[in-house]
PDB file of N, CA and C in Angstrom:
ATOM      1  N   MET A   1     -61.901 113.785  48.636  1.00  0.00           N
ATOM      2  CA  MET A   1     -61.955 114.958  49.494  1.00  0.00           C
ATOM      3  C   MET A   1     -63.386 115.490  49.549  1.00  0.00           C
ATOM      4  N   ASN A   2     -63.748 116.008  50.686  1.00  0.00           N
ATOM      5  CA  ASN A   2     -65.087 116.555  50.911  1.00  0.00           C
ATOM      6  C   ASN A   2     -65.067 118.053  50.611  1.00  0.00           C
ATOM      7  N   LEU A   3     -65.042 118.385  49.316  1.00  0.00           N
ATOM      8  CA  LEU A   3     -65.014 119.781  48.882  1.00  0.00           C
ATOM      9  C   LEU A   3     -66.424 120.351  48.911  1.00  0.00           C
ATOM     10  N   VAL A   4     -66.556 121.541  49.514  1.00  0.00           N
ATOM     11  CA  VAL A   4     -67.873 122.165  49.642  1.00  0.00           C
ATOM     12  C   VAL A   4     -67.760 123.636  49.262  1.00  0.00           C
ATOM     13  N   GLY A   5     -68.483 124.028  48.235  1.00  0.00           N
ATOM     14  CA  GLY A   5     -68.502 125.423  47.810  1.00  0.00           C
ATOM     15  C   GLY A   5     -69.427 126.246  48.696  1.00  0.00           C
ATOM     16  N   ILE A   6     -68.927 127.401  49.139  1.00  0.00           N
ATOM     17  CA  ILE A   6     -69.767 128.290  49.960  1.00  0.00           C
ATOM     18  C   ILE A   6     -69.843 129.688  49.336  1.00  0.00           C
ATOM     19  N   SER A   7     -69.740 129.733  48.018  1.00  0.00           N
ATOM     20  CA  SER A   7     -69.903 130.999  47.303  1.00  0.00           C
ATOM     21  C   SER A   7     -71.106 130.875  46.377  1.00  0.00           C
ATOM     22  N   ASN A   8     -71.600 132.023  45.942  1.00  0.00           N
ATOM     23  CA  ASN A   8     -72.799 132.051  45.097  1.00  0.00           C
ATOM     24  C   ASN A   8     -72.557 131.543  43.683  1.00  0.00           C
ATOM     25  N   SER A   9     -71.320 131.579  43.249  1.00  0.00           N
ATOM     26  CA  SER A   9     -70.995 131.155  41.890  1.00  0.00           C
ATOM     27  C   SER A   9     -69.689 130.371  41.907  1.00  0.00           C
ATOM     28  N   LYS A  10     -69.338 129.850  40.747  1.00  0.00           N
ATOM     29  CA  LYS A  10     -68.107 129.077  40.613  1.00  0.00           C
ATOM     30  C   LYS A  10     -67.269 129.687  39.496  1.00  0.00           C
ATOM     31  N   PRO A  11     -65.951 129.605  39.614  1.00  0.00           N
ATOM     32  CA  PRO A  11     -65.098 130.137  38.551  1.00  0.00           C
ATOM     33  C   PRO A  11     -65.370 129.423  37.227  1.00  0.00           C
ATOM     34  N   LYS A  12     -65.353 130.177  36.158  1.00  0.00           N
ATOM     35  CA  LYS A  12     -65.550 129.592  34.829  1.00  0.00           C
ATOM     36  C   LYS A  12     -64.240 128.966  34.357  1.00  0.00           C
ATOM     37  N   GLY A  13     -64.354 127.944  33.552  1.00  0.00           N
ATOM     38  CA  GLY A  13     -63.187 127.326  32.952  1.00  0.00           C
ATOM     39  C   GLY A  13     -62.509 126.270  33.804  1.00  0.00           C
ATOM     40  N   ILE A  14     -63.058 125.999  34.985  1.00  0.00           N
ATOM     41  CA  ILE A  14     -62.503 124.950  35.843  1.00  0.00           C
ATOM     42  C   ILE A  14     -63.571 123.860  35.931  1.00  0.00           C
ATOM     43  N   GLU A  15     -63.466 122.887  35.047  1.00  0.00           N
ATOM     44  CA  GLU A  15     -64.517 121.886  34.876  1.00  0.00           C
ATOM     45  C   GLU A  15     -64.819 121.105  36.155  1.00  0.00           C
ATOM     46  N   TRP A  16     -63.813 120.676  36.886  1.00  0.00           N
ATOM     47  CA  TRP A  16     -64.044 119.823  38.051  1.00  0.00           C
ATOM     48  C   TRP A  16     -64.860 120.523  39.124  1.00  0.00           C
ATOM     49  N   ILE A  17     -64.798 121.853  39.162  1.00  0.00           N
ATOM     50  CA  ILE A  17     -65.500 122.586  40.219  1.00  0.00           C
ATOM     51  C   ILE A  17     -67.022 122.518  40.039  1.00  0.00           C
ATOM     52  N   ASN A  18     -67.463 122.204  38.842  1.00  0.00           N
ATOM     53  CA  ASN A  18     -68.902 122.085  38.590  1.00  0.00           C
ATOM     54  C   ASN A  18     -69.504 120.843  39.228  1.00  0.00           C
ATOM     55  N   HIS A  19     -68.650 119.952  39.713  1.00  0.00           N
ATOM     56  CA  HIS A  19     -69.124 118.690  40.277  1.00  0.00           C
ATOM     57  C   HIS A  19     -69.020 118.642  41.800  1.00  0.00           C
ATOM     58  N   ILE A  20     -68.632 119.739  42.421  1.00  0.00           N
ATOM     59  CA  ILE A  20     -68.530 119.723  43.878  1.00  0.00           C
ATOM     60  C   ILE A  20     -69.863 120.100  44.505  1.00  0.00           C
ATOM     61  N   ARG A  21     -70.006 119.722  45.731  1.00  0.00           N
ATOM     62  CA  ARG A  21     -71.212 120.028  46.509  1.00  0.00           C
ATOM     63  C   ARG A  21     -71.193 121.500  46.907  1.00  0.00           C
ATOM     64  N   SER A  22     -72.359 122.095  46.970  1.00  0.00           N
ATOM     65  CA  SER A  22     -72.499 123.484  47.403  1.00  0.00           C
ATOM     66  C   SER A  22     -73.315 123.514  48.699  1.00  0.00           C
ATOM     67  N   TYR A  23     -73.012 124.498  49.544  1.00  0.00           N
ATOM     68  CA  TYR A  23     -73.772 124.659  50.791  1.00  0.00           C
ATOM     69  C   TYR A  23     -74.312 126.088  50.832  1.00  0.00           C
ATOM     70  N   PRO A  24     -75.459 126.336  50.184  1.00  0.00           N
ATOM     71  CA  PRO A  24     -76.021 127.681  50.067  1.00  0.00           C
ATOM     72  C   PRO A  24     -76.259 128.436  51.372  1.00  0.00           C
ATOM     73  N   PRO A  25     -76.579 127.775  52.500  1.00  0.00           N
ATOM     74  CA  PRO A  25     -76.805 128.564  53.715  1.00  0.00           C
ATOM     75  C   PRO A  25     -75.605 129.425  54.135  1.00  0.00           C
ATOM     76  N   LEU A  26     -74.383 129.068  53.728  1.00  0.00           N
ATOM     77  CA  LEU A  26     -73.211 129.869  54.084  1.00  0.00           C
ATOM     78  C   LEU A  26     -72.823 130.897  53.021  1.00  0.00           C
ATOM     79  N   CYS A  27     -73.539 130.897  51.903  1.00  0.00           N
ATOM     80  CA  CYS A  27     -73.219 131.841  50.831  1.00  0.00           C
ATOM     81  C   CYS A  27     -73.675 133.255  51.202  1.00  0.00           C
ATOM     82  N   PRO A  28     -72.780 134.227  51.051  1.00  0.00           N
ATOM     83  CA  PRO A  28     -73.198 135.607  51.311  1.00  0.00           C
ATOM     84  C   PRO A  28     -74.131 136.073  50.192  1.00  0.00           C
ATOM     85  N   GLY A  29     -75.015 136.999  50.504  1.00  0.00           N
ATOM     86  CA  GLY A  29     -75.916 137.532  49.487  1.00  0.00           C
ATOM     87  C   GLY A  29     -75.151 138.331  48.434  1.00  0.00           C
ATOM     88  N   TRP A  30     -75.712 138.379  47.224  1.00  0.00           N
ATOM     89  CA  TRP A  30     -75.066 139.109  46.129  1.00  0.00           C
ATOM     90  C   TRP A  30     -74.881 140.583  46.470  1.00  0.00           C
ATOM     91  N   LYS A  31     -75.848 141.161  47.154  1.00  0.00           N
ATOM     92  CA  LYS A  31     -75.764 142.578  47.501  1.00  0.00           C
ATOM     93  C   LYS A  31     -74.557 142.845  48.401  1.00  0.00           C
ATOM     94  N   LEU A  32     -74.338 141.973  49.367  1.00  0.00           N
ATOM     95  CA  LEU A  32     -73.205 142.104  50.270  1.00  0.00           C
ATOM     96  C   LEU A  32     -71.886 141.951  49.510  1.00  0.00           C
ATOM     97  N   VAL A  33     -71.806 140.969  48.650  1.00  0.00           N
ATOM     98  CA  VAL A  33     -70.598 140.752  47.844  1.00  0.00           C
ATOM     99  C   VAL A  33     -70.338 141.959  46.949  1.00  0.00           C
ATOM    100  N   SER A  34     -71.377 142.437  46.310  1.00  0.00           N
ATOM    101  CA  SER A  34     -71.253 143.572  45.395  1.00  0.00           C
ATOM    102  C   SER A  34     -70.756 144.830  46.111  1.00  0.00           C
ATOM    103  N   LYS A  35     -71.336 145.129  47.267  1.00  0.00           N
ATOM    104  CA  LYS A  35     -70.909 146.310  48.026  1.00  0.00           C
ATOM    105  C   LYS A  35     -69.445 146.206  48.439  1.00  0.00           C
ATOM    106  N   THR A  36     -69.017 145.007  48.768  1.00  0.00           N
ATOM    107  CA  THR A  36     -67.626 144.793  49.159  1.00  0.00           C
ATOM    108  C   THR A  36     -66.701 144.992  47.965  1.00  0.00           C
ATOM    109  N   LYS A  37     -67.034 144.384  46.850  1.00  0.00           N
ATOM    110  CA  LYS A  37     -66.205 144.488  45.643  1.00  0.00           C
ATOM    111  C   LYS A  37     -66.110 145.932  45.154  1.00  0.00           C
ATOM    112  N   GLN A  38     -67.173 146.703  45.353  1.00  0.00           N
ATOM    113  CA  GLN A  38     -67.185 148.106  44.930  1.00  0.00           C
ATOM    114  C   GLN A  38     -66.522 149.033  45.941  1.00  0.00           C
ATOM    115  N   GLY A  39     -66.122 148.485  47.089  1.00  0.00           N
ATOM    116  CA  GLY A  39     -65.486 149.303  48.118  1.00  0.00           C
ATOM    117  C   GLY A  39     -66.462 150.181  48.878  1.00  0.00           C
ATOM    118  N   LEU A  40     -67.747 149.830  48.860  1.00  0.00           N
ATOM    119  CA  LEU A  40     -68.770 150.642  49.521  1.00  0.00           C
ATOM    120  C   LEU A  40     -68.892 150.346  51.011  1.00  0.00           C
ATOM    121  N   ILE A  41     -68.342 149.203  51.436  1.00  0.00           N
ATOM    122  CA  ILE A  41     -68.332 148.877  52.864  1.00  0.00           C
ATOM    123  C   ILE A  41     -66.945 148.374  53.246  1.00  0.00           C
ATOM    124  N   THR A  42     -66.603 148.539  54.497  1.00  0.00           N
ATOM    125  CA  THR A  42     -65.312 148.078  55.005  1.00  0.00           C
ATOM    126  C   THR A  42     -65.373 146.583  55.306  1.00  0.00           C
ATOM    127  N   GLN A  43     -64.208 145.988  55.529  1.00  0.00           N
ATOM    128  CA  GLN A  43     -64.168 144.582  55.911  1.00  0.00           C
ATOM    129  C   GLN A  43     -64.882 144.364  57.239  1.00  0.00           C
ATOM    130  N   ASP A  44     -64.703 145.301  58.181  1.00  0.00           N
ATOM    131  CA  ASP A  44     -65.383 145.163  59.472  1.00  0.00           C
ATOM    132  C   ASP A  44     -66.896 145.178  59.302  1.00  0.00           C
ATOM    133  N   ARG A  45     -67.391 146.058  58.430  1.00  0.00           N
ATOM    134  CA  ARG A  45     -68.828 146.135  58.182  1.00  0.00           C
ATOM    135  C   ARG A  45     -69.313 144.857  57.487  1.00  0.00           C
ATOM    136  N   TYR A  46     -68.500 144.321  56.581  1.00  0.00           N
ATOM    137  CA  TYR A  46     -68.836 143.067  55.916  1.00  0.00           C
ATOM    138  C   TYR A  46     -69.038 141.965  56.956  1.00  0.00           C
ATOM    139  N   VAL A  47     -68.104 141.876  57.903  1.00  0.00           N
ATOM    140  CA  VAL A  47     -68.200 140.852  58.943  1.00  0.00           C
ATOM    141  C   VAL A  47     -69.503 141.025  59.725  1.00  0.00           C
ATOM    142  N   GLU A  48     -69.808 142.243  60.127  1.00  0.00           N
ATOM    143  CA  GLU A  48     -71.054 142.513  60.860  1.00  0.00           C
ATOM    144  C   GLU A  48     -72.265 142.064  60.057  1.00  0.00           C
ATOM    145  N   LEU A  49     -72.306 142.458  58.788  1.00  0.00           N
ATOM    146  CA  LEU A  49     -73.456 142.122  57.946  1.00  0.00           C
ATOM    147  C   LEU A  49     -73.538 140.631  57.647  1.00  0.00           C
ATOM    148  N   TYR A  50     -72.394 139.979  57.475  1.00  0.00           N
ATOM    149  CA  TYR A  50     -72.402 138.535  57.220  1.00  0.00           C
ATOM    150  C   TYR A  50     -72.950 137.788  58.431  1.00  0.00           C
ATOM    151  N   TYR A  51     -72.571 138.236  59.626  1.00  0.00           N
ATOM    152  CA  TYR A  51     -73.151 137.634  60.842  1.00  0.00           C
ATOM    153  C   TYR A  51     -74.661 137.879  60.877  1.00  0.00           C
ATOM    154  N   GLU A  52     -75.082 139.136  60.665  1.00  0.00           N
ATOM    155  CA  GLU A  52     -76.509 139.474  60.732  1.00  0.00           C
ATOM    156  C   GLU A  52     -77.329 138.711  59.694  1.00  0.00           C
ATOM    157  N   GLN A  53     -76.845 138.704  58.459  1.00  0.00           N
ATOM    158  CA  GLN A  53     -77.623 138.170  57.349  1.00  0.00           C
ATOM    159  C   GLN A  53     -77.512 136.655  57.183  1.00  0.00           C
ATOM    160  N   VAL A  54     -76.418 136.088  57.657  1.00  0.00           N
ATOM    161  CA  VAL A  54     -76.178 134.666  57.405  1.00  0.00           C
ATOM    162  C   VAL A  54     -75.984 133.872  58.700  1.00  0.00           C
ATOM    163  N   LEU A  55     -74.882 134.108  59.380  1.00  0.00           N
ATOM    164  CA  LEU A  55     -74.489 133.228  60.483  1.00  0.00           C
ATOM    165  C   LEU A  55     -75.438 133.239  61.671  1.00  0.00           C
ATOM    166  N   ASN A  56     -75.967 134.391  62.031  1.00  0.00           N
ATOM    167  CA  ASN A  56     -76.862 134.461  63.189  1.00  0.00           C
ATOM    168  C   ASN A  56     -78.170 133.702  62.965  1.00  0.00           C
ATOM    169  N   LYS A  57     -78.454 133.340  61.734  1.00  0.00           N
ATOM    170  CA  LYS A  57     -79.677 132.600  61.416  1.00  0.00           C
ATOM    171  C   LYS A  57     -79.452 131.085  61.392  1.00  0.00           C
ATOM    172  N   LEU A  58     -78.198 130.684  61.606  1.00  0.00           N
ATOM    173  CA  LEU A  58     -77.843 129.271  61.491  1.00  0.00           C
ATOM    174  C   LEU A  58     -77.436 128.677  62.838  1.00  0.00           C
ATOM    175  N   ASP A  59     -77.583 127.375  62.952  1.00  0.00           N
ATOM    176  CA  ASP A  59     -77.132 126.619  64.113  1.00  0.00           C
ATOM    177  C   ASP A  59     -75.758 126.042  63.766  1.00  0.00           C
ATOM    178  N   PRO A  60     -74.699 126.492  64.455  1.00  0.00           N
ATOM    179  CA  PRO A  60     -73.358 126.030  64.097  1.00  0.00           C
ATOM    180  C   PRO A  60     -73.184 124.511  64.164  1.00  0.00           C
ATOM    181  N   SER A  61     -73.812 123.859  65.114  1.00  0.00           N
ATOM    182  CA  SER A  61     -73.697 122.402  65.217  1.00  0.00           C
ATOM    183  C   SER A  61     -74.323 121.708  64.019  1.00  0.00           C
ATOM    184  N   LYS A  62     -75.474 122.201  63.588  1.00  0.00           N
ATOM    185  CA  LYS A  62     -76.138 121.618  62.420  1.00  0.00           C
ATOM    186  C   LYS A  62     -75.317 121.856  61.159  1.00  0.00           C
ATOM    187  N   VAL A  63     -74.808 123.074  61.000  1.00  0.00           N
ATOM    188  CA  VAL A  63     -74.000 123.385  59.818  1.00  0.00           C
ATOM    189  C   VAL A  63     -72.772 122.479  59.782  1.00  0.00           C
ATOM    190  N   TYR A  64     -72.101 122.348  60.904  1.00  0.00           N
ATOM    191  CA  TYR A  64     -70.898 121.499  60.962  1.00  0.00           C
ATOM    192  C   TYR A  64     -71.243 120.059  60.609  1.00  0.00           C
ATOM    193  N   ALA A  65     -72.342 119.573  61.131  1.00  0.00           N
ATOM    194  CA  ALA A  65     -72.777 118.203  60.820  1.00  0.00           C
ATOM    195  C   ALA A  65     -73.130 118.070  59.341  1.00  0.00           C
ATOM    196  N   ASP A  66     -73.829 119.072  58.794  1.00  0.00           N
ATOM    197  CA  ASP A  66     -74.187 119.048  57.372  1.00  0.00           C
ATOM    198  C   ASP A  66     -72.951 119.007  56.483  1.00  0.00           C
ATOM    199  N   LEU A  67     -71.938 119.804  56.851  1.00  0.00           N
ATOM    200  CA  LEU A  67     -70.723 119.878  56.042  1.00  0.00           C
ATOM    201  C   LEU A  67     -69.893 118.607  56.152  1.00  0.00           C
ATOM    202  N   GLY A  68     -69.838 118.055  57.343  1.00  0.00           N
ATOM    203  CA  GLY A  68     -68.965 116.916  57.616  1.00  0.00           C
ATOM    204  C   GLY A  68     -67.658 117.429  58.183  1.00  0.00           C
ATOM    205  N   GLU A  69     -67.119 116.714  59.168  1.00  0.00           N
ATOM    206  CA  GLU A  69     -65.949 117.229  59.878  1.00  0.00           C
ATOM    207  C   GLU A  69     -64.703 117.300  59.001  1.00  0.00           C
ATOM    208  N   ASP A  70     -64.704 116.630  57.860  1.00  0.00           N
ATOM    209  CA  ASP A  70     -63.552 116.692  56.962  1.00  0.00           C
ATOM    210  C   ASP A  70     -63.775 117.644  55.784  1.00  0.00           C
ATOM    211  N   ALA A  71     -64.779 118.514  55.888  1.00  0.00           N
ATOM    212  CA  ALA A  71     -65.112 119.429  54.792  1.00  0.00           C
ATOM    213  C   ALA A  71     -63.974 120.407  54.524  1.00  0.00           C
ATOM    214  N   ILE A  72     -63.777 120.682  53.249  1.00  0.00           N
ATOM    215  CA  ILE A  72     -62.855 121.724  52.803  1.00  0.00           C
ATOM    216  C   ILE A  72     -63.717 122.783  52.147  1.00  0.00           C
ATOM    217  N   LEU A  73     -63.777 123.964  52.784  1.00  0.00           N
ATOM    218  CA  LEU A  73     -64.637 125.036  52.300  1.00  0.00           C
ATOM    219  C   LEU A  73     -63.959 125.782  51.156  1.00  0.00           C
ATOM    220  N   LEU A  74     -64.710 125.972  50.091  1.00  0.00           N
ATOM    221  CA  LEU A  74     -64.176 126.631  48.896  1.00  0.00           C
ATOM    222  C   LEU A  74     -64.954 127.892  48.561  1.00  0.00           C
ATOM    223  N   CYS A  75     -64.228 128.895  48.107  1.00  0.00           N
ATOM    224  CA  CYS A  75     -64.819 130.085  47.494  1.00  0.00           C
ATOM    225  C   CYS A  75     -63.783 130.648  46.537  1.00  0.00           C
ATOM    226  N   TRP A  76     -63.911 131.887  46.148  1.00  0.00           N
ATOM    227  CA  TRP A  76     -63.053 132.459  45.120  1.00  0.00           C
ATOM    228  C   TRP A  76     -61.722 133.007  45.637  1.00  0.00           C
ATOM    229  N   GLU A  77     -61.695 133.449  46.860  1.00  0.00           N
ATOM    230  CA  GLU A  77     -60.507 134.141  47.364  1.00  0.00           C
ATOM    231  C   GLU A  77     -59.362 133.177  47.650  1.00  0.00           C
ATOM    232  N   LYS A  78     -58.158 133.654  47.410  1.00  0.00           N
ATOM    233  CA  LYS A  78     -56.965 132.867  47.681  1.00  0.00           C
ATOM    234  C   LYS A  78     -56.702 132.826  49.184  1.00  0.00           C
ATOM    235  N   PRO A  79     -56.023 131.788  49.660  1.00  0.00           N
ATOM    236  CA  PRO A  79     -55.667 131.731  51.080  1.00  0.00           C
ATOM    237  C   PRO A  79     -54.919 132.984  51.517  1.00  0.00           C
ATOM    238  N   GLY A  80     -55.245 133.434  52.729  1.00  0.00           N
ATOM    239  CA  GLY A  80     -54.584 134.615  53.278  1.00  0.00           C
ATOM    240  C   GLY A  80     -55.269 135.928  52.960  1.00  0.00           C
ATOM    241  N   ARG A  81     -56.206 135.937  52.015  1.00  0.00           N
ATOM    242  CA  ARG A  81     -56.948 137.152  51.677  1.00  0.00           C
ATOM    243  C   ARG A  81     -58.258 137.180  52.459  1.00  0.00           C
ATOM    244  N   PHE A  82     -58.766 138.389  52.681  1.00  0.00           N
ATOM    245  CA  PHE A  82     -60.038 138.532  53.385  1.00  0.00           C
ATOM    246  C   PHE A  82     -61.116 137.759  52.643  1.00  0.00           C
ATOM    247  N   CYS A  83     -61.855 136.953  53.407  1.00  0.00           N
ATOM    248  CA  CYS A  83     -62.854 136.090  52.784  1.00  0.00           C
ATOM    249  C   CYS A  83     -63.842 135.600  53.836  1.00  0.00           C
ATOM    250  N   HIS A  84     -65.037 135.284  53.405  1.00  0.00           N
ATOM    251  CA  HIS A  84     -66.018 134.770  54.355  1.00  0.00           C
ATOM    252  C   HIS A  84     -65.659 133.374  54.866  1.00  0.00           C
ATOM    253  N   ARG A  85     -64.762 132.661  54.190  1.00  0.00           N
ATOM    254  CA  ARG A  85     -64.283 131.374  54.728  1.00  0.00           C
ATOM    255  C   ARG A  85     -63.664 131.579  56.105  1.00  0.00           C
ATOM    256  N   THR A  86     -62.884 132.650  56.250  1.00  0.00           N
ATOM    257  CA  THR A  86     -62.234 132.900  57.540  1.00  0.00           C
ATOM    258  C   THR A  86     -63.254 133.311  58.596  1.00  0.00           C
ATOM    259  N   ILE A  87     -64.317 133.966  58.173  1.00  0.00           N
ATOM    260  CA  ILE A  87     -65.381 134.336  59.109  1.00  0.00           C
ATOM    261  C   ILE A  87     -66.100 133.074  59.590  1.00  0.00           C
ATOM    262  N   VAL A  88     -66.373 132.163  58.681  1.00  0.00           N
ATOM    263  CA  VAL A  88     -67.008 130.891  59.041  1.00  0.00           C
ATOM    264  C   VAL A  88     -66.093 130.109  59.979  1.00  0.00           C
ATOM    265  N   ALA A  89     -64.803 130.091  59.695  1.00  0.00           N
ATOM    266  CA  ALA A  89     -63.848 129.395  60.563  1.00  0.00           C
ATOM    267  C   ALA A  89     -63.883 129.976  61.973  1.00  0.00           C
ATOM    268  N   GLN A  90     -63.900 131.291  62.086  1.00  0.00           N
ATOM    269  CA  GLN A  90     -63.956 131.944  63.398  1.00  0.00           C
ATOM    270  C   GLN A  90     -65.269 131.604  64.107  1.00  0.00           C
ATOM    271  N   TRP A  91     -66.350 131.587  63.362  1.00  0.00           N
ATOM    272  CA  TRP A  91     -67.680 131.264  63.897  1.00  0.00           C
ATOM    273  C   TRP A  91     -67.688 129.843  64.476  1.00  0.00           C
ATOM    274  N   PHE A  92     -67.099 128.879  63.748  1.00  0.00           N
ATOM    275  CA  PHE A  92     -67.006 127.521  64.276  1.00  0.00           C
ATOM    276  C   PHE A  92     -66.178 127.488  65.555  1.00  0.00           C
ATOM    277  N   TYR A  93     -65.101 128.247  65.594  1.00  0.00           N
ATOM    278  CA  TYR A  93     -64.263 128.257  66.784  1.00  0.00           C
ATOM    279  C   TYR A  93     -65.001 128.889  67.966  1.00  0.00           C
ATOM    280  N   GLU A  94     -65.685 130.018  67.720  1.00  0.00           N
ATOM    281  CA  GLU A  94     -66.428 130.718  68.785  1.00  0.00           C
ATOM    282  C   GLU A  94     -67.509 129.831  69.397  1.00  0.00           C
ATOM    283  N   HIS A  95     -68.223 129.103  68.561  1.00  0.00           N
ATOM    284  CA  HIS A  95     -69.379 128.341  69.025  1.00  0.00           C
ATOM    285  C   HIS A  95     -69.093 126.891  69.369  1.00  0.00           C
ATOM    286  N   LEU A  96     -68.145 126.280  68.667  1.00  0.00           N
ATOM    287  CA  LEU A  96     -67.908 124.846  68.841  1.00  0.00           C
ATOM    288  C   LEU A  96     -66.480 124.518  69.272  1.00  0.00           C
ATOM    289  N   GLU A  97     -65.651 125.543  69.374  1.00  0.00           N
ATOM    290  CA  GLU A  97     -64.229 125.373  69.700  1.00  0.00           C
ATOM    291  C   GLU A  97     -63.543 124.424  68.719  1.00  0.00           C
ATOM    292  N   ILE A  98     -63.943 124.517  67.456  1.00  0.00           N
ATOM    293  CA  ILE A  98     -63.347 123.732  66.384  1.00  0.00           C
ATOM    294  C   ILE A  98     -62.452 124.651  65.583  1.00  0.00           C
ATOM    295  N   LYS A  99     -61.199 124.272  65.441  1.00  0.00           N
ATOM    296  CA  LYS A  99     -60.245 125.057  64.668  1.00  0.00           C
ATOM    297  C   LYS A  99     -60.279 124.593  63.224  1.00  0.00           C
ATOM    298  N   VAL A 100     -60.557 125.544  62.331  1.00  0.00           N
ATOM    299  CA  VAL A 100     -60.587 125.262  60.894  1.00  0.00           C
ATOM    300  C   VAL A 100     -59.302 125.815  60.296  1.00  0.00           C
ATOM    301  N   ASN A 101     -58.539 124.976  59.651  1.00  0.00           N
ATOM    302  CA  ASN A 101     -57.277 125.400  59.063  1.00  0.00           C
ATOM    303  C   ASN A 101     -57.470 125.938  57.652  1.00  0.00           C
ATOM    304  N   GLU A 102     -56.653 126.897  57.291  1.00  0.00           N
ATOM    305  CA  GLU A 102     -56.617 127.438  55.932  1.00  0.00           C
ATOM    306  C   GLU A 102     -55.563 126.646  55.169  1.00  0.00           C
ATOM    307  N   LEU A 103     -55.907 126.167  53.994  1.00  0.00           N
ATOM    308  CA  LEU A 103     -54.946 125.387  53.206  1.00  0.00           C
ATOM    309  C   LEU A 103     -54.192 126.285  52.258  1.00  0.00           C
TER     310      LEU A 103
END
């Protein structure tokens, strides 16, 4: 499987996760993550800032090619919870009309 981490860190105690590929250009900044975890910004504001700070600086076609079309994006949040994975999925759909499924 083409597992790709898009978070700044990895969960401790899960040995296999230390061997997966990481894609830092999609990682949100620590400041943004921290403000979200502390409840200092709303989810809508997070989305705005993630676009401004991360996605608007990237070429979606290049990112998709870098990841590989069979990439499985990983971060800390469980499926169905608010997460930047879903923002990246929406970004791919908006720009490339590629539907990214949540597992």
